[in-house]
Coordinates of C-alpha atoms and ligand atoms in Angstrom, one line a residue:
X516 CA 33.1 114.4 -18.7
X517 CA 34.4 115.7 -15.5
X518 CA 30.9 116.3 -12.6
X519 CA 31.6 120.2 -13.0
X520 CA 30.9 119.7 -16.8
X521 CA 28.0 117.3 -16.3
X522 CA 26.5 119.8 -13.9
X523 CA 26.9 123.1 -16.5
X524 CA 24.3 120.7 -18.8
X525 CA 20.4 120.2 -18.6
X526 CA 19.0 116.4 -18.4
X527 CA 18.0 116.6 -21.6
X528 CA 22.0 117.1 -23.0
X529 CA 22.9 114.5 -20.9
X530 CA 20.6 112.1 -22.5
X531 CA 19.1 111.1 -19.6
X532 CA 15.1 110.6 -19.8
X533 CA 13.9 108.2 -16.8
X534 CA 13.9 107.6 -13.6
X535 CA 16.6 105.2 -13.4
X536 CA 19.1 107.2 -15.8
X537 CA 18.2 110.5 -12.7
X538 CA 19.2 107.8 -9.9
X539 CA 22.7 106.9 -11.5
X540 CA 23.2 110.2 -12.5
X541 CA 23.0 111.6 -8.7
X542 CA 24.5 108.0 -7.8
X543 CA 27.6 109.3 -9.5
X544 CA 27.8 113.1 -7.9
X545 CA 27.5 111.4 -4.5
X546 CA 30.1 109.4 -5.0
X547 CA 32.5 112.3 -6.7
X548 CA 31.8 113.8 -3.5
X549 CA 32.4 111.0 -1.2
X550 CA 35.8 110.6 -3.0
X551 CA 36.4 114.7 -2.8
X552 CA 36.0 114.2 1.5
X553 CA 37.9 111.3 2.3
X554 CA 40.9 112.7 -0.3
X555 CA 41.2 115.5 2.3
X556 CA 40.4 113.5 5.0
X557 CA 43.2 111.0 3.9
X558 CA 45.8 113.6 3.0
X559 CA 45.4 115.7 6.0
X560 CA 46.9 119.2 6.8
X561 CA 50.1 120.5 8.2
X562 CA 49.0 123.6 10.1
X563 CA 45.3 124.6 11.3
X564 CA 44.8 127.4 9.0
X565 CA 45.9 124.9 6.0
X566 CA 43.3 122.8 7.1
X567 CA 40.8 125.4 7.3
X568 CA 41.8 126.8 3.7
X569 CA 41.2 122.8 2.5
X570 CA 38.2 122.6 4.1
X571 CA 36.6 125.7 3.1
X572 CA 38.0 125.0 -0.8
X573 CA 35.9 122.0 -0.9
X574 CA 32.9 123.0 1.0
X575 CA 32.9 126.2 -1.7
X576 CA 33.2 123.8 -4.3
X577 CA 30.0 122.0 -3.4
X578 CA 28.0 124.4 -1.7
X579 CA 28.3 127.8 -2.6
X580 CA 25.6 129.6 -3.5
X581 CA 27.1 130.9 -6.6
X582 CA 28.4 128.1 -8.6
X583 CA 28.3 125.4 -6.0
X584 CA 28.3 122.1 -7.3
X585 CA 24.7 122.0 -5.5
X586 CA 23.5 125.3 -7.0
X587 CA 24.8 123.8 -10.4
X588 CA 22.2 121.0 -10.2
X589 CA 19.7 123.2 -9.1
X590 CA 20.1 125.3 -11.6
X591 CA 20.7 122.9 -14.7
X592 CA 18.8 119.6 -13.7
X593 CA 16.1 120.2 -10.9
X594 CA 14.7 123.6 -12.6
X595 CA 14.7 122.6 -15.8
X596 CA 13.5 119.2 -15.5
X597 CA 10.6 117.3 -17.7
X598 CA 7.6 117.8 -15.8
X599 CA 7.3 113.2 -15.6
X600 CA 10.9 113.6 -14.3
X601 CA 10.5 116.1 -11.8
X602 CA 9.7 114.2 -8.7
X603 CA 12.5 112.2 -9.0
X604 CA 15.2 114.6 -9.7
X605 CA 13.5 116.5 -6.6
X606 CA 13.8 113.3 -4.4
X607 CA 17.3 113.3 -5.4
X608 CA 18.5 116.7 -5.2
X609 CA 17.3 116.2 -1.3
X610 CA 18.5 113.6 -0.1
X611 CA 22.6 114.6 -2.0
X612 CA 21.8 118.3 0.1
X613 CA 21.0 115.9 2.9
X614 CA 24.5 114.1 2.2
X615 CA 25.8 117.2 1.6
X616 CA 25.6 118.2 5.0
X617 CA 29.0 116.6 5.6
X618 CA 30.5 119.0 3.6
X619 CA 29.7 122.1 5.7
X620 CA 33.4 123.3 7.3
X621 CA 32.7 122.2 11.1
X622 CA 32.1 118.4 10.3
X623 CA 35.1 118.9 7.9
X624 CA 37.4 120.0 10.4
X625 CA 36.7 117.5 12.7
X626 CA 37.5 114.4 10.4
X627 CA 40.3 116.0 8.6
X628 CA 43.1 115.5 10.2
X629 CA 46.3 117.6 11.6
X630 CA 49.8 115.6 10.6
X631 CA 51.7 117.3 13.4
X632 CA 49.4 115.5 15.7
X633 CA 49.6 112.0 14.2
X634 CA 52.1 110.9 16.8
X635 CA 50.1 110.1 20.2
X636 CA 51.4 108.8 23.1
X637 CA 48.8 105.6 24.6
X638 CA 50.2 104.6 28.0
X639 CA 53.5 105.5 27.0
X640 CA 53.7 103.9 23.6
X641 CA 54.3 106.3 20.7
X642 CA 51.8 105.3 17.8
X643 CA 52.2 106.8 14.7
X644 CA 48.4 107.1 14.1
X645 CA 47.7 105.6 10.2
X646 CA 45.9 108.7 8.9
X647 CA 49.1 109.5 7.2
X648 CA 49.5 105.9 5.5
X649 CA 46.7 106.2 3.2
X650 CA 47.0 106.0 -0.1
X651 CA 45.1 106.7 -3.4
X652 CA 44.9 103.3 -3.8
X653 CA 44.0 102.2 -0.5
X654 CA 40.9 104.7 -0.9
X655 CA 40.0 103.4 -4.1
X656 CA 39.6 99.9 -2.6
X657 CA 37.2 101.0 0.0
X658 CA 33.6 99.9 -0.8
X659 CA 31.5 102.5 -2.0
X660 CA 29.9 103.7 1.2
X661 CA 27.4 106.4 -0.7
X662 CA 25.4 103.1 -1.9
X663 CA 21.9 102.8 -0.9
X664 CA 21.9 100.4 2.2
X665 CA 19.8 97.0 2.7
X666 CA 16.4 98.5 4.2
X667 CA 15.6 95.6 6.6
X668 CA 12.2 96.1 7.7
X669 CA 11.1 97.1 11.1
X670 CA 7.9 94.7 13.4
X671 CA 5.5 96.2 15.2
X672 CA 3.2 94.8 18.0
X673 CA 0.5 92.1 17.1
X674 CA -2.9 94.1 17.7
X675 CA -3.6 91.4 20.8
X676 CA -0.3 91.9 22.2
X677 CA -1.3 95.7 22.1
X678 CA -4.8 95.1 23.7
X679 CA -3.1 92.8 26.1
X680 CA -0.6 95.6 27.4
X681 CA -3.2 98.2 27.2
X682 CA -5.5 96.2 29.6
X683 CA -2.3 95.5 32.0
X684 CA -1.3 99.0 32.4
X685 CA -4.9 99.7 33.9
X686 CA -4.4 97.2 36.4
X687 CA -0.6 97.6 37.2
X688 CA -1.5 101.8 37.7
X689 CA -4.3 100.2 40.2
X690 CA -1.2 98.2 42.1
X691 CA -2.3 94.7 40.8
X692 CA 0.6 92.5 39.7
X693 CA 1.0 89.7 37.1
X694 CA 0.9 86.6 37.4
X695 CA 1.3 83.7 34.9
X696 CA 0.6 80.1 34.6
X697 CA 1.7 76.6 32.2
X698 CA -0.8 76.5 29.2
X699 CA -0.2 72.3 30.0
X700 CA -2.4 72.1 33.4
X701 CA -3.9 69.4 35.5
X702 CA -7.0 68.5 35.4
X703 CA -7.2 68.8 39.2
X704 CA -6.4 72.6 38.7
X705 CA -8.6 73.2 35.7
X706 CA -11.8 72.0 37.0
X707 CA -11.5 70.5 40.6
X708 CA -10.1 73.0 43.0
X709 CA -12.3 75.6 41.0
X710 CA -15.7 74.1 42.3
X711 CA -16.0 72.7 38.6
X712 CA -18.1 69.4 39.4
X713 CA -17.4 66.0 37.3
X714 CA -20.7 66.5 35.7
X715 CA -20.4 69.9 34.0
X716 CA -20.5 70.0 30.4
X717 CA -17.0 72.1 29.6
X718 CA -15.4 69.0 31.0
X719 CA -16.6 67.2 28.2
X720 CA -14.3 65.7 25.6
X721 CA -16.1 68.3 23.2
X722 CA -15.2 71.0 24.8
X723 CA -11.7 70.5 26.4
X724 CA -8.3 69.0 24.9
X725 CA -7.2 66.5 26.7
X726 CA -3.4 65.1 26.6
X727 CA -4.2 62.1 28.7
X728 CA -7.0 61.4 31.7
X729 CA -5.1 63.8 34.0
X730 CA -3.6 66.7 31.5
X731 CA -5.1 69.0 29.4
X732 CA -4.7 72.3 27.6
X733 CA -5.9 74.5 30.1
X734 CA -9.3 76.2 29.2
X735 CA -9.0 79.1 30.5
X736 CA -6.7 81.4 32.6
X737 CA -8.7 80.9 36.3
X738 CA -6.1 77.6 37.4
X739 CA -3.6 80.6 38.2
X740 CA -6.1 81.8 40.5
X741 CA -5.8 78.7 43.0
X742 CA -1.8 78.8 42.2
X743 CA -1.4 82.1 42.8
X744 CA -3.1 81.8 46.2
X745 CA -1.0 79.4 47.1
X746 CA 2.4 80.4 46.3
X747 CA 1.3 84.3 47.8
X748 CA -1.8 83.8 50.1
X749 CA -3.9 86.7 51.0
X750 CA -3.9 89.6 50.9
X751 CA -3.3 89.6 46.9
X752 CA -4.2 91.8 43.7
X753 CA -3.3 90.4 40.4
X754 CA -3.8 89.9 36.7
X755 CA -3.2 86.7 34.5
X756 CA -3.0 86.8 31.1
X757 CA -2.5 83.9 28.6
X758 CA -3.2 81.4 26.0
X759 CA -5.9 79.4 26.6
X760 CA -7.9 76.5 24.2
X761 CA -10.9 75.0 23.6
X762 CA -12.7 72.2 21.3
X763 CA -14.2 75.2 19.3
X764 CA -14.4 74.8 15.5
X765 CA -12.2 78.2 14.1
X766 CA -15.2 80.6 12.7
X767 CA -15.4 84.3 11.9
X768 CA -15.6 84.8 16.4
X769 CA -14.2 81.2 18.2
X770 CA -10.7 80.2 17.6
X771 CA -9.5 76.9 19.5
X772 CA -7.1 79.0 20.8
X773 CA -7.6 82.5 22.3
X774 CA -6.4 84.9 24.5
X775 CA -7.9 85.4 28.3
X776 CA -6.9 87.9 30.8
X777 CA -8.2 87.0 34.6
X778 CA -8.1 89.2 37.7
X779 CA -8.2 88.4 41.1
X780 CA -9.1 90.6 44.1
X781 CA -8.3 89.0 47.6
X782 CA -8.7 90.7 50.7
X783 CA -10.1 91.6 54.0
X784 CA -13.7 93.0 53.0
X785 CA -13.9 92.4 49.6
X786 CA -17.5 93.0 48.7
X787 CA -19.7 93.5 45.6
X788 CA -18.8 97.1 45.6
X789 CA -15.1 96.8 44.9
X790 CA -16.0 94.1 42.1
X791 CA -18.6 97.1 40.7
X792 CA -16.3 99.8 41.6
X793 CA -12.9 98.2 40.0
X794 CA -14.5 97.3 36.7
X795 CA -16.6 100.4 36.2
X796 CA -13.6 102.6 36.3
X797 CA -11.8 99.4 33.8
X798 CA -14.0 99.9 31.2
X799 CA -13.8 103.6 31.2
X800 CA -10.2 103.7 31.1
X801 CA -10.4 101.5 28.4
X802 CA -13.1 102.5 26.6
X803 CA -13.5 106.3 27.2
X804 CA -14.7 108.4 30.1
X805 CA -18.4 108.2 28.3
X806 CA -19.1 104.5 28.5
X807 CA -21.5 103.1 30.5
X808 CA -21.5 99.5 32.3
X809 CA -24.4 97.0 33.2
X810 CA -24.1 94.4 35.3
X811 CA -26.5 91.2 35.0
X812 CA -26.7 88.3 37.0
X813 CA -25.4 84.8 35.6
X814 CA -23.7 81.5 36.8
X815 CA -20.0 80.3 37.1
X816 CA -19.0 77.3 39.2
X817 CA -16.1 79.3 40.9
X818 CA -18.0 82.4 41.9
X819 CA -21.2 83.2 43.5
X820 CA -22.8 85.4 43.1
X821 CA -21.6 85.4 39.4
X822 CA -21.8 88.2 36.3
X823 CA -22.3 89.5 33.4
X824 CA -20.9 93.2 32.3
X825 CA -22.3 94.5 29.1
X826 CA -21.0 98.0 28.0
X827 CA -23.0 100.2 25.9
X828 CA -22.4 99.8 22.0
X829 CA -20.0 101.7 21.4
X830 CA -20.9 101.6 17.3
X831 CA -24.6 103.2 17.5
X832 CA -24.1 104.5 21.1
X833 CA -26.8 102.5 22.7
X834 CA -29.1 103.0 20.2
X835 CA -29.0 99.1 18.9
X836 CA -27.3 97.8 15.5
X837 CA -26.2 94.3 14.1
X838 CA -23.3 94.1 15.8
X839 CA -25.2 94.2 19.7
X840 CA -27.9 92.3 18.2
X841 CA -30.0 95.8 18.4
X842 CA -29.8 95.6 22.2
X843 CA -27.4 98.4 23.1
X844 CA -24.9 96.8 24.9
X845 CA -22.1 94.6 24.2
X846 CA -20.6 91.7 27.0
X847 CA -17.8 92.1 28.0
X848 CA -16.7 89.7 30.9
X849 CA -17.7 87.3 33.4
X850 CA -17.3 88.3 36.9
X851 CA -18.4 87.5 40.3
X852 CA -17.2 86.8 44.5
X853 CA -14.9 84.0 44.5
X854 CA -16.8 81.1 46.0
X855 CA -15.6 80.0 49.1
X856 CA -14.8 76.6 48.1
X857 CA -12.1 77.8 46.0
X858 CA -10.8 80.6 48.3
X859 CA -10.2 77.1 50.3
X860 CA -8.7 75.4 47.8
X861 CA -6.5 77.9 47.5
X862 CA -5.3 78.0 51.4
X863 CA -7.4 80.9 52.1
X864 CA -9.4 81.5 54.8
X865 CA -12.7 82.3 53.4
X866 CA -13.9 83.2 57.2
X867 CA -11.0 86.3 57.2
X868 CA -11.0 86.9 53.1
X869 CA -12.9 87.2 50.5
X870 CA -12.4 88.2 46.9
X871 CA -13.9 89.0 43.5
X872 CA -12.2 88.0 40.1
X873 CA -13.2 88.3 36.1
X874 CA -12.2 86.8 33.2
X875 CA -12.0 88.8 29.7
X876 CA -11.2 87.9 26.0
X877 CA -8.4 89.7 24.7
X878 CA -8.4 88.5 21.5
X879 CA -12.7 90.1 21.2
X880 CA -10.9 93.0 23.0
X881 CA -9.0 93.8 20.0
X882 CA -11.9 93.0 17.4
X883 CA -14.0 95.4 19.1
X884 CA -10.7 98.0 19.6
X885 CA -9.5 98.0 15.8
X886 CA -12.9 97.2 14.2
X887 CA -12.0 94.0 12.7
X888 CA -14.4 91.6 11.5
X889 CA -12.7 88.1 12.1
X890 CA -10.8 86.4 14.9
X891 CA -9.2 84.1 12.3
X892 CA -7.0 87.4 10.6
X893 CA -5.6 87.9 13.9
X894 CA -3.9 84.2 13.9
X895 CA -3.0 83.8 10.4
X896 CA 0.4 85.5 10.0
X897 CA -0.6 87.6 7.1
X898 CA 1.8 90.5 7.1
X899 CA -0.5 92.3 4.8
X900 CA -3.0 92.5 7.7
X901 CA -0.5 92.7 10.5
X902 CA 1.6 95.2 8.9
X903 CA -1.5 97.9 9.4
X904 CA -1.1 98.2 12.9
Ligands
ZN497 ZN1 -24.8 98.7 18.7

């Protein structure tokens, strides 16, 4: 049975009841038409107003209104479709009007080819261009190019990378820069040169992850600080993000490793007010114009004075609920003036500069952005969850 016949019958006369039987069927009009277009493309024309007479024949052929290949299907298998087959023969009668597009005269006119101009001249060289060597055969070899491709899948961003970005652009747009740092680190720049004495507890063997006496897996992100001061010295603005670990047992909110993000202010003047100022207009880039910010007093070796800023819960608005422990706000970093010591161990001058910095969890970031439950998802690989962002 030739297409035009096949098309003059109803899916029922056809025999053809499911979904699969619909996808051959249109498998084999696209392909009828794939052959119909390179046939002309392959035989070419001799004059331009054969070639638009060829051209025009086959568009007609498919695409007329009246009797149109197209308005054939239409007619005899989309109308009168079973109701359970209807989507699919609908699905399929798009995407072959879709393919069909290559049919219209314009697009045919540029691939079909004139034979008086199949002798071209490149740098000299007469070519006798191979349009007119095609055969039947040599069409009939040709893979089917009307198949369905492979559909490889496309990534998207992990939700921290996303967070991460999001919380860099704020900075960069503010002129800070980035700065990174080895995830392997010294001990010296880990705890020394940030005021962190012998005695404190996060240099404990429970708390850090030590390669030997002198290395460790850094703990968090502020060991950049002192190298950044020394490889740029003051004035400097940056951001440092990165992977940091700890001696933390994986549970629904620690991971042993996680995801920090560090800033550091140095400059003539630096006071209080810049550190307020700066990550007041942070969190409400971040977290909408309406948030409010409350900063409380606390204690870090490397600063002084040292931070806390909570943000109002953004969940009942302030109001308290389980999730800010019914107090209304939620911490979100550690901040404070970078203590002198360190602006010395840096090879700044803490007589001329001075400098605020703050350190942030990326990884809680993102909990609190996408409403997830459990820092564990975010580090297991599960396409299922990762796919949803
Ligand atoms: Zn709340």
């Amino acid at each position: 049975m030739t297409i035009e016949e096949k098309t003059g019958k109803t899916l029922a006369e056809l025999a053809v009841s499911d979904a699969q039987g619909v996808e051959s069927l249109f498998a084999e009009v696209r392909a009828a038409m794939e052959v119909g277009r390179q046939n002309l493309v392959a035989r070419g024309a001799s004059t331009e107003k054969e070639r638009e007479q060829m051209c025009k024949a086959l568009r007609d052929r498919w695409l007329a209104r009246k009797n149109g290949l197209l308005a054939q299907i239409d007619e005899y298998w989309l109308k009168p479709a079973a109701r359970e087959l209807k989507p699919a023969v609908g699905r399929q009668f798009n995407a072959l009007r879709q393919a069909a597009a290559w049919l219209e005269v314009p697009a045919l006119l540029d691939d079909v080819p004139l034979k008086r101009d199949a002798t071209v001249e490149v740098k000299g060289v007469s070519l006798e261009a191979s349009v007119g060597q095609v055969t039947a055969s040599s069409i009939r070899d040709l893979h089917d190019l009307t198949l369905p491709g492979y559909r490889r899948p496309v990534g998207s961003l992990h939700p921290v990378t996303r967070m991460q970005r999001e919380i860099e652009e704020v900075f960069l747009n503010l002129g800070y820069g980035i700065e990174e740092g080895p995830e392997i680190e010294s001990v010296y720049y880990n705890f020394d040169a940030l005021n962190i004495p012998e005695t404190h507890p996060s240099r404990d063997d429970w708390d850090t992850l030590y390669i030997d006496s002198k290395t460790l897996l850094r703990t968090h992100t502020s060991p950049v600080q002192i190298r950044a001061m020394k490889k740029y010295g003051a004035p400097l603005y940056i951001i440092i993000p990165g992977k940091c670990y700890r001696h933390d047992n994986p549970d629904s909110s620690h991971s042993p490793m996680f995801h920090q993000i560090e800033g550091l202010a140095i400059d003539k003047d630096i006071t209080f007010a810049d550190l307020k100022g700066t990550l007041d207009f942070f969190a409400k880039k971040l977290f909408g114009e309406k948030i409010r910010t409350r900063f409380q007093p606390s204690f870090f070796p490397f600063t002084e004075p040292s931070g806390e800023v909570a943000i109002n819960c953004t969940l009942c608005d302030g109001q308290g609920c389980p999730v800010c422990k019914e107090s209304g706000w939620v911490e979100v970093m550690g901040c404070g003036m970078v203590h002198p010591e360190v602006l010395r161990n840096g090879g700044v001058d803490p007589a001329k500069y001075s400098g605020w910095a703050f350190g942030l969890g990326v990884d809680r970031y993102a909990l609190m952005k996408y409403g997830i439950n459990d820092i564990q998802l975010l580090f297991q690989s599960d396409v299922r969850f990762l796919e949803q962002f």
